[in-house]
Short mmCIF file of C-alpha atoms and ligand atoms in Angstrom, two decimals:
data_model
loop_
_atom_site.label_atom_id
_atom_site.label_comp_id
_atom_site.label_asym_id
_atom_site.label_seq_id
_atom_site.Cartn_x
_atom_site.Cartn_y
_atom_site.Cartn_z
CA MET A 585 -6.19 -15.37 19.25
CA LYS A 586 -6.58 -15.99 15.64
CA ILE A 587 -6.74 -12.91 13.34
CA LEU A 588 -7.50 -13.51 9.76
CA ILE A 589 -6.56 -10.57 7.16
CA ILE A 590 -8.20 -10.21 3.83
CA ASN A 591 -6.91 -7.88 1.30
CA ALA A 592 -9.32 -8.15 -1.65
CA GLY A 593 -7.98 -6.24 -4.53
CA SER A 594 -9.12 -5.90 -7.98
CA SER A 595 -6.79 -8.21 -9.76
CA SER A 596 -5.64 -10.34 -6.85
CA HIS A 597 -6.97 -11.58 -3.34
CA LYS A 598 -4.32 -11.65 -0.55
CA SER A 599 -5.13 -13.38 2.68
CA CYS A 600 -3.14 -14.73 5.86
CA LEU A 601 -3.84 -15.96 9.50
CA TYR A 602 -1.89 -14.85 12.48
CA ASN A 603 -2.08 -16.87 15.50
CA LEU A 604 -1.18 -14.72 18.81
CA THR A 605 -0.70 -17.24 21.40
CA ASN A 606 0.12 -14.67 24.39
CA ASN A 607 -2.37 -12.27 25.72
CA HIS A 608 -0.36 -9.40 24.45
CA LEU A 609 0.63 -8.10 21.27
CA PRO A 610 4.17 -8.95 20.33
CA GLU A 611 6.16 -5.52 19.91
CA HIS A 612 7.57 -6.65 16.48
CA SER A 613 5.59 -8.60 13.57
CA ILE A 614 5.34 -12.42 13.73
CA GLU A 615 4.99 -14.75 10.68
CA PRO A 616 1.49 -15.65 9.75
CA ILE A 617 0.76 -19.50 10.06
CA TRP A 618 -1.09 -19.65 6.57
CA LYS A 619 -0.77 -17.36 3.72
CA ALA A 620 -2.87 -17.63 0.51
CA ASN A 621 -3.33 -15.41 -2.79
CA ILE A 622 -5.46 -15.65 -5.71
CA ASP A 623 -3.99 -13.98 -8.89
CA TRP A 624 -6.61 -13.43 -11.57
CA THR A 625 -4.30 -11.96 -14.02
CA VAL A 626 -2.43 -14.92 -15.46
CA THR A 627 -5.16 -16.38 -17.74
CA LYS A 628 -8.50 -14.69 -18.52
CA GLY A 629 -11.50 -16.53 -16.93
CA GLN A 630 -9.04 -18.19 -14.43
CA GLY A 631 -7.38 -17.40 -11.22
CA ILE A 632 -4.17 -19.29 -9.52
CA LEU A 633 -4.72 -19.90 -5.96
CA THR A 634 -1.26 -20.30 -4.10
CA VAL A 635 -1.46 -21.18 -0.23
CA LYS A 636 1.72 -21.53 2.10
CA THR A 637 1.93 -22.84 5.50
CA ASN A 638 5.08 -23.71 7.51
CA GLU A 639 4.91 -27.06 6.07
CA THR A 640 3.63 -26.84 2.68
CA LYS A 641 3.21 -24.75 -0.53
CA LYS A 642 -0.05 -25.73 -2.92
CA ASN A 643 -0.89 -24.21 -6.25
CA ASN A 644 -4.44 -24.74 -7.61
CA VAL A 645 -6.13 -23.27 -10.75
CA LEU A 646 -9.59 -21.83 -10.13
CA ASN A 647 -11.64 -22.54 -13.40
CA TYR A 648 -14.06 -19.49 -12.87
CA ASN A 649 -13.46 -15.67 -12.34
CA SER A 650 -15.96 -15.16 -9.34
CA SER A 651 -14.01 -13.38 -6.85
CA CYS A 652 -16.43 -14.46 -3.96
CA GLN A 653 -16.20 -18.25 -4.96
CA GLY A 654 -12.48 -17.66 -5.11
CA ILE A 655 -12.48 -16.16 -1.60
CA ILE A 656 -14.52 -19.17 -0.35
CA GLN A 657 -12.41 -21.82 -1.77
CA MET A 658 -9.11 -19.81 -0.54
CA LEU A 659 -10.73 -19.99 3.04
CA ASN A 660 -11.54 -23.69 2.87
CA THR A 661 -7.86 -24.28 2.33
CA LEU A 662 -7.53 -23.21 6.20
CA ILE A 663 -9.54 -26.16 7.39
CA GLU A 664 -8.99 -28.88 4.73
CA GLY A 665 -6.18 -30.77 2.90
CA LYS A 666 -2.43 -30.30 3.30
CA THR A 667 -2.65 -26.43 4.17
CA LYS A 668 -4.98 -27.14 7.02
CA VAL A 669 -3.68 -25.17 9.94
CA ILE A 670 -7.17 -24.81 12.14
CA LYS A 671 -10.04 -27.50 12.96
CA ASN A 672 -12.84 -25.02 12.03
CA PHE A 673 -13.86 -21.49 11.15
CA SER A 674 -15.14 -20.74 14.73
CA GLU A 675 -11.34 -20.57 15.77
CA ILE A 676 -11.00 -17.10 14.05
CA ASN A 677 -11.73 -14.47 16.58
CA ILE A 678 -11.70 -11.57 14.25
CA VAL A 679 -11.22 -10.58 10.74
CA GLY A 680 -9.24 -7.55 9.23
CA HIS A 681 -10.04 -6.11 5.92
CA ARG A 682 -7.53 -3.69 4.06
CA VAL A 683 -10.28 -1.14 2.53
CA VAL A 684 -8.83 1.18 -0.06
CA HIS A 685 -11.11 4.27 0.32
CA GLY A 686 -12.70 5.61 3.58
CA GLY A 687 -13.32 9.11 2.17
CA THR A 688 -13.45 11.75 4.87
CA ASP A 689 -15.48 9.69 7.09
CA TYR A 690 -13.00 7.40 8.69
CA SER A 691 -9.95 8.43 10.23
CA GLU A 692 -9.12 5.27 12.01
CA ALA A 693 -10.01 1.34 11.78
CA THR A 694 -13.52 0.67 12.68
CA LEU A 695 -15.50 -2.47 13.35
CA ILE A 696 -17.64 -3.24 10.35
CA THR A 697 -21.39 -2.52 10.90
CA PRO A 698 -24.32 -2.13 8.23
CA GLU A 699 -23.64 1.51 8.33
CA VAL A 700 -19.71 0.95 7.54
CA LYS A 701 -20.68 -1.43 4.64
CA THR A 702 -23.04 1.22 3.53
CA ALA A 703 -20.45 4.02 3.43
CA ILE A 704 -17.67 1.65 1.91
CA ALA A 705 -20.43 1.15 -0.92
CA ARG A 706 -21.10 4.79 -1.23
CA LEU A 707 -17.59 5.40 -1.90
CA ILE A 708 -17.22 3.00 -4.71
CA PRO A 709 -17.44 5.89 -7.35
CA LEU A 710 -14.08 7.08 -5.84
CA ALA A 711 -12.35 3.83 -6.09
CA PRO A 712 -14.46 1.67 -8.51
CA THR A 713 -12.43 -1.59 -8.74
CA HIS A 714 -11.04 -1.40 -4.97
CA ASN A 715 -13.86 -0.56 -2.77
CA SER A 716 -16.47 -3.09 -4.73
CA SER A 717 -13.57 -5.90 -4.02
CA ASN A 718 -13.80 -5.12 -0.37
CA ILE A 719 -17.68 -5.39 -0.49
CA LYS A 720 -17.39 -8.81 -2.03
CA GLY A 721 -14.45 -9.72 0.54
CA ILE A 722 -16.70 -8.77 3.57
CA LYS A 723 -19.76 -10.60 2.01
CA ALA A 724 -17.80 -13.74 1.50
CA ILE A 725 -16.42 -13.83 5.26
CA GLU A 726 -20.23 -13.36 6.21
CA LYS A 727 -20.97 -16.36 4.09
CA VAL A 728 -18.32 -18.70 5.33
CA LEU A 729 -17.73 -17.28 8.91
CA GLY A 730 -21.14 -15.80 9.97
CA ASN A 731 -21.19 -13.11 12.36
CA VAL A 732 -17.55 -12.94 13.38
CA PRO A 733 -16.27 -9.38 13.95
CA GLN A 734 -14.98 -7.78 10.87
CA VAL A 735 -12.80 -4.65 10.95
CA ALA A 736 -12.02 -2.27 8.10
CA VAL A 737 -8.49 -0.62 8.26
CA PHE A 738 -8.73 2.24 5.39
CA ASP A 739 -5.82 3.14 3.36
CA THR A 740 -6.68 6.82 3.38
CA ALA A 741 -7.22 7.00 7.15
CA PHE A 742 -3.77 7.92 8.02
CA HIS A 743 -3.89 11.02 5.65
CA CYS A 744 -7.22 12.62 7.01
CA ARG A 745 -5.55 15.22 8.98
CA ILE A 746 -3.78 16.67 5.87
CA PRO A 747 -4.62 20.46 5.91
CA LEU A 748 -7.01 21.76 3.57
CA LYS A 749 -4.49 23.76 1.97
CA SER A 750 -2.79 20.65 0.75
CA ALA A 751 -5.86 18.58 0.23
CA ALA A 752 -7.88 21.16 -1.88
CA TYR A 753 -7.39 21.38 -5.59
CA PRO A 754 -7.13 24.81 -7.13
CA ILE A 755 -10.42 24.33 -8.97
CA PRO A 756 -13.62 26.01 -8.41
CA TYR A 757 -14.72 25.51 -4.65
CA GLU A 758 -17.96 23.73 -5.55
CA TRP A 759 -15.83 20.65 -6.53
CA LEU A 760 -14.51 20.52 -3.05
CA GLU A 761 -17.93 20.49 -1.58
CA LYS A 762 -18.51 17.54 -3.70
CA GLY A 763 -15.86 15.44 -2.56
CA ILE A 764 -13.11 16.31 -5.21
CA ARG A 765 -9.98 16.69 -2.85
CA ARG A 766 -6.82 14.88 -1.95
CA TYR A 767 -7.13 11.46 -0.02
CA GLY A 768 -4.20 10.07 -0.13
CA PHE A 769 -3.61 6.30 -0.15
CA HIS A 770 -1.09 3.70 1.27
CA GLY A 771 -1.72 5.02 4.39
CA ILE A 772 -1.58 1.85 6.21
CA SER A 773 2.21 1.34 5.18
CA HIS A 774 3.02 4.99 5.66
CA LYS A 775 1.76 4.73 9.30
CA TYR A 776 3.54 1.63 9.87
CA CYS A 777 6.85 2.81 8.76
CA ALA A 778 6.60 6.01 10.70
CA GLU A 779 5.79 3.91 14.15
CA LYS A 780 8.66 1.52 13.29
CA ALA A 781 10.96 4.58 12.52
CA SER A 782 10.29 6.00 15.97
CA GLN A 783 10.95 2.32 17.34
CA ILE A 784 14.44 2.16 15.50
CA LEU A 785 15.55 5.52 16.33
CA ASN A 786 14.08 5.11 19.86
CA LYS A 787 12.77 8.55 19.62
CA SER A 788 9.14 9.76 20.16
CA LEU A 789 7.07 10.17 16.97
CA THR A 790 6.00 13.24 18.15
CA SER A 791 9.42 14.68 17.81
CA LEU A 792 10.09 13.43 14.35
CA LYS A 793 9.87 15.11 10.95
CA LEU A 794 9.84 12.08 8.54
CA ILE A 795 9.22 11.59 4.73
CA THR A 796 8.35 8.01 3.88
CA CYS A 797 8.80 6.61 0.41
CA HIS A 798 6.46 3.98 -0.34
CA LEU A 799 7.99 2.38 -3.71
CA GLY A 800 6.22 -0.61 -5.00
CA ASN A 801 4.30 -0.93 -8.08
CA GLY A 802 2.17 1.86 -6.77
CA CYS A 803 4.39 4.56 -5.47
CA SER A 804 3.67 7.66 -3.07
CA LEU A 805 5.58 9.81 -0.30
CA ALA A 806 4.08 11.03 2.78
CA ALA A 807 5.37 14.07 4.77
CA ILE A 808 4.73 13.30 8.51
CA LYS A 809 5.26 15.74 11.25
CA ASN A 810 4.40 15.00 14.97
CA GLY A 811 3.13 11.51 13.71
CA ILE A 812 0.60 13.00 11.47
CA SER A 813 0.58 12.88 7.81
CA ILE A 814 0.37 16.58 6.75
CA ASP A 815 1.09 16.05 2.96
CA THR A 816 1.22 12.97 0.47
CA THR A 817 1.67 12.74 -3.28
CA MET A 818 -1.28 10.68 -4.07
CA GLY A 819 -4.45 12.48 -4.45
CA PHE A 820 -8.12 12.25 -5.33
CA THR A 821 -7.01 8.55 -6.76
CA PRO A 822 -3.93 6.46 -6.49
CA LEU A 823 -2.83 7.92 -9.90
CA GLU A 824 -1.27 11.28 -8.89
CA GLY A 825 2.34 12.07 -7.99
CA LEU A 826 5.33 9.86 -8.58
CA MET A 827 5.75 7.89 -11.69
CA MET A 828 5.04 4.23 -11.10
CA GLY A 829 5.24 0.65 -12.59
CA THR A 830 2.13 1.25 -14.87
CA ARG A 831 0.79 4.71 -13.93
CA SER A 832 1.88 8.09 -15.10
CA GLY A 833 1.74 9.93 -11.76
CA SER A 834 1.13 13.52 -12.31
CA ILE A 835 0.80 14.84 -15.79
CA ASP A 836 -0.54 18.23 -17.48
CA PRO A 837 -4.23 17.79 -17.33
CA SER A 838 -4.36 19.58 -20.81
CA ILE A 839 -2.63 16.45 -22.27
CA LEU A 840 -6.05 14.59 -21.60
CA ILE A 841 -8.17 17.43 -23.10
CA HIS A 842 -5.89 17.38 -26.33
CA LEU A 843 -6.21 13.48 -26.60
CA ILE A 844 -10.23 13.73 -26.09
CA ARG A 845 -10.38 16.75 -28.70
CA LYS A 846 -7.85 15.41 -31.26
CA TYR A 847 -7.84 11.71 -31.08
CA ASN A 848 -11.56 11.10 -29.79
CA PHE A 849 -10.17 9.41 -26.67
CA THR A 850 -12.90 8.09 -24.39
CA ALA A 851 -13.02 8.17 -20.49
CA ASN A 852 -12.35 4.24 -20.29
CA GLN A 853 -9.49 4.66 -22.73
CA LEU A 854 -7.96 7.43 -20.73
CA ASN A 855 -8.09 5.37 -17.63
CA THR A 856 -6.58 2.34 -19.15
CA MET A 857 -3.82 4.54 -20.73
CA LEU A 858 -2.89 6.22 -17.59
CA ASN A 859 -3.29 3.45 -14.88
CA LYS A 860 -2.24 0.30 -17.04
CA GLU A 861 0.02 1.58 -20.14
CA SER A 862 2.06 4.24 -18.55
CA GLY A 863 5.02 4.51 -16.02
CA PHE A 864 7.93 2.14 -16.64
CA GLN A 865 5.79 -0.24 -18.85
CA GLY A 866 4.73 2.89 -20.86
CA VAL A 867 7.87 4.51 -21.23
CA SER A 868 10.10 1.61 -21.55
CA GLY A 869 8.00 -0.80 -23.65
CA ILE A 870 9.78 -3.55 -21.70
CA SER A 871 8.11 -4.03 -18.24
CA ALA A 872 6.67 -2.51 -15.30
CA ASP A 873 9.14 -4.20 -13.01
CA LEU A 874 12.19 -2.30 -12.13
CA ARG A 875 14.58 -5.38 -12.18
CA SER A 876 13.81 -5.92 -15.89
CA ILE A 877 14.18 -2.24 -16.70
CA ILE A 878 17.66 -1.94 -14.88
CA GLN A 879 18.64 -5.36 -17.04
CA ALA A 880 17.74 -3.53 -20.02
CA VAL A 881 19.55 -0.38 -18.77
CA ASN A 882 22.65 -2.74 -18.53
CA GLU A 883 22.01 -3.89 -22.08
CA GLY A 884 22.45 -0.43 -23.31
CA ASN A 885 18.44 0.08 -24.07
CA SER A 886 17.74 3.72 -24.32
CA ARG A 887 14.20 3.85 -23.61
CA ALA A 888 14.84 1.79 -20.43
CA GLN A 889 17.51 4.23 -19.36
CA LEU A 890 14.93 7.05 -20.20
CA ALA A 891 12.23 5.64 -18.25
CA PHE A 892 14.58 4.80 -15.18
CA ASP A 893 16.18 8.57 -15.12
CA MET A 894 12.50 10.13 -15.44
CA TYR A 895 11.42 7.68 -12.21
CA ILE A 896 14.66 9.17 -10.38
CA HIS A 897 13.94 12.60 -11.56
CA ARG A 898 10.32 12.67 -10.58
CA LEU A 899 11.07 11.10 -7.15
CA ARG A 900 13.57 13.67 -6.34
CA LEU A 901 10.90 16.54 -7.45
CA HIS A 902 8.34 14.96 -5.22
CA LEU A 903 10.70 14.68 -2.21
CA GLY A 904 11.45 18.46 -2.63
CA ALA A 905 7.77 19.20 -2.51
CA MET A 906 7.55 17.02 0.78
CA LEU A 907 10.47 18.89 2.30
CA GLY A 908 8.77 21.99 1.30
CA SER A 909 5.53 20.92 3.44
CA LEU A 910 7.45 19.85 6.20
CA GLY A 911 10.03 22.76 6.43
CA GLY A 912 12.90 20.33 7.61
CA LEU A 913 13.59 16.62 7.82
CA ASP A 914 15.05 14.04 10.52
CA THR A 915 14.51 10.84 8.70
CA LEU A 916 13.78 9.67 5.33
CA VAL A 917 12.34 6.18 5.04
CA PHE A 918 12.45 3.75 2.16
CA THR A 919 10.02 1.01 1.89
CA ALA A 920 7.91 -1.62 -0.30
CA GLY A 921 9.40 -3.62 -3.33
CA VAL A 922 11.49 -0.95 -5.02
CA GLY A 923 12.32 0.83 -1.68
CA GLU A 924 13.59 -2.03 0.39
CA ASN A 925 15.47 -3.76 -2.63
CA SER A 926 16.83 -1.21 -4.94
CA ALA A 927 20.16 0.22 -3.65
CA ILE A 928 20.55 2.13 -6.90
CA VAL A 929 17.37 3.85 -6.63
CA ARG A 930 18.07 4.85 -3.03
CA GLU A 931 21.69 6.12 -4.19
CA LYS A 932 20.38 8.20 -7.04
CA THR A 933 17.44 9.68 -5.06
CA CYS A 934 19.56 10.90 -2.11
CA GLU A 935 22.73 12.06 -4.00
CA VAL A 936 21.08 15.39 -4.85
CA PHE A 937 19.99 16.04 -1.13
CA GLU A 938 23.51 16.08 0.23
CA PHE A 939 23.08 19.96 0.53
CA ILE A 940 20.89 19.52 3.36
CA GLY A 941 23.24 17.19 5.12
CA LEU A 942 21.48 13.99 4.14
CA LYS A 943 24.39 11.32 3.41
CA LEU A 944 23.87 7.83 2.62
CA ASP A 945 26.67 5.10 3.55
CA PRO A 946 27.40 3.32 0.28
CA LYS A 947 28.48 0.12 1.95
CA LYS A 948 25.53 0.02 4.27
CA ASN A 949 23.08 0.78 1.33
CA ASN A 950 24.39 -1.96 -0.60
CA ASP A 951 24.36 -4.54 2.20
CA PHE A 952 20.57 -5.71 1.74
CA PRO A 953 19.70 -3.49 4.84
CA VAL A 954 16.30 -4.35 6.72
CA ASP A 955 14.88 -2.11 9.35
CA THR A 956 18.23 -0.25 9.54
CA ASP A 957 19.90 3.12 9.25
CA VAL A 958 21.98 3.47 6.13
CA ALA A 959 23.08 6.83 6.67
CA THR A 960 26.54 7.87 7.39
CA ASP A 961 27.42 8.55 11.24
CA ASP A 962 27.80 12.27 10.38
CA SER A 963 24.66 12.64 8.29
CA THR A 964 22.11 15.18 9.70
CA VAL A 965 19.27 13.10 8.47
CA ARG A 966 18.77 9.30 9.01
CA ILE A 967 17.96 7.24 6.10
CA LEU A 968 16.10 3.86 7.15
CA ILE A 969 15.02 1.15 5.16
CA ILE A 970 12.04 -0.48 6.50
CA HIS A 971 10.35 -3.60 5.46
CA THR A 972 6.65 -2.52 5.37
CA GLU A 973 4.19 -4.96 7.08
CA GLU A 974 0.80 -3.96 6.08
CA ASN A 975 -0.91 -7.16 7.14
CA TRP A 976 0.70 -6.81 10.50
CA ALA A 977 -0.46 -3.38 10.69
CA ILE A 978 -4.02 -4.42 10.25
CA ALA A 979 -3.72 -7.29 12.73
CA GLN A 980 -2.56 -4.85 15.22
CA GLU A 981 -5.67 -2.71 14.78
CA CYS A 982 -7.85 -6.00 14.97
CA TRP A 983 -6.01 -6.90 18.16
CA ARG A 984 -6.75 -3.52 19.74
CA ILE A 985 -10.52 -3.12 18.66
CA PHE A 986 -11.20 -6.97 19.76
CA ASN A 987 -9.80 -5.99 23.16
CA GLN A 988 -11.75 -2.92 23.57
CA LYS A 989 -15.07 -4.30 22.42
CA TYR A 990 -15.12 -7.84 23.29
CA LEU A 991 -12.90 -8.61 26.32
CA PRO A 992 -14.29 -8.11 29.97
CA LEU A 993 -12.44 -5.22 31.77
P1 LIG B 2395 2.83 -3.69 -4.60
O1 LIG B 2395 2.92 -2.22 -4.61
O2 LIG B 2395 2.07 -4.56 -5.71
O3 LIG B 2395 2.65 -4.54 -3.11
P2 LIG B 2395 5.65 -4.45 -4.10
O4 LIG B 2395 5.76 -3.56 -2.99
O5 LIG B 2395 5.55 -5.94 -3.86
O6 LIG B 2395 4.36 -4.34 -4.99
O7 LIG B 2395 6.75 -3.85 -5.21
C1 LIG B 2395 6.89 -4.63 -6.45
C2 LIG B 2395 7.93 -3.88 -7.29
O8 LIG B 2395 9.25 -3.96 -6.47
C3 LIG B 2395 8.29 -4.89 -8.27
O9 LIG B 2395 7.51 -4.47 -9.64
C4 LIG B 2395 9.77 -4.59 -8.69
O10 LIG B 2395 9.61 -3.22 -9.76
C5 LIG B 2395 10.40 -4.24 -7.48
N1 LIG B 2395 11.44 -4.76 -6.77
C6 LIG B 2395 11.26 -6.13 -6.04
N2 LIG B 2395 12.31 -6.70 -5.84
C7 LIG B 2395 13.27 -5.81 -6.47
C8 LIG B 2395 14.79 -5.97 -6.51
N3 LIG B 2395 15.53 -7.02 -5.98
N4 LIG B 2395 15.15 -4.74 -7.09
C9 LIG B 2395 14.69 -4.08 -7.70
N5 LIG B 2395 13.42 -3.90 -7.76
C10 LIG B 2395 12.56 -4.58 -7.11
#
């Protein structure tokens, strides 16, 4: 069975093809046979298409900026040239899309019907760049692959059971009725990590109190009780909560009122400032990438040091908030680019929580851990480093839906 995954983002399109040779879903993730990525950020009006297979890696410059055309050219590399891995598109059984916003309508992955497409489009005002890119991705697949089954896997779905006391904002109730509430994001990754943690610990998910820390360019935490997300740091949009690569995370909303009144900031200017010019990038003035920040810290750069200290401080604060929601903790999980690779971030984050019995083993923490426990034997809380596999999680959902709907009983 061949499953194509499409992650049509705002500034990049990522895709991969899984080939499941047996009739059952493997317990652990497998490597895709083809991976492709279009980066639209390198040069204005152009995209860089990179395609990798087991045998080859190819780069192509796309001299246009149409995402639909780009996705079609990316898909053609499946059946043409040195990166060809299938004879024709009809070999693809099902396509899974990562869709950022499913609102409160979708609590799980769903087969894409005209109604689902309408719902994704209806949610565009809540995730303007993301949901419109998802619609383009779905249309591109229809164009190239015809009526192949397509599945939407929502980044918000895992958080849809967060109780109202956490989901609602303390503003006039009518805004809650109009959909202004916490939705939460990175749900595919938080859910994958929770399930993987239960596998690693060999304990039922329903018996665990977990906090998962997804720390990539975007960062969020989730408090997970009995396998259900009961709280998370991102909110109405993926801007709330932790300090991130280029995003501010939570700030006093009166700052925005001040900037509007005193400096005539427009909505677009505020949006750019908070989403693209803040976080590591904005505070350090150096980079959004933690690796460059750490290098600058080591060279004695004081703004890089401030950015790093703020990142850790805010991470600890929000961890405290998730602890308060959970009322206890069995396992802390670190995942994504920073969470998986930065031993210093894990060390600095954990050191203030020793008072709850959480103890990181420095040797294990520095030993490039993957899908392992890095807590000391006597720690009362397990600390896991998990390599997040969002594409594989989407493939699992596709496999489940395909077997329910398309195979005879
Ligand atoms: P995205 O959120 O875009 O999926 P990733 O999860 O890949 O991003 O995380 C990207 C970030 O991870 C980079 O910006 C960088 O800050 C961080 N990162 C990646 N590798 C390392 C490393 N070895 N040490 C520290 N930080 C790293």
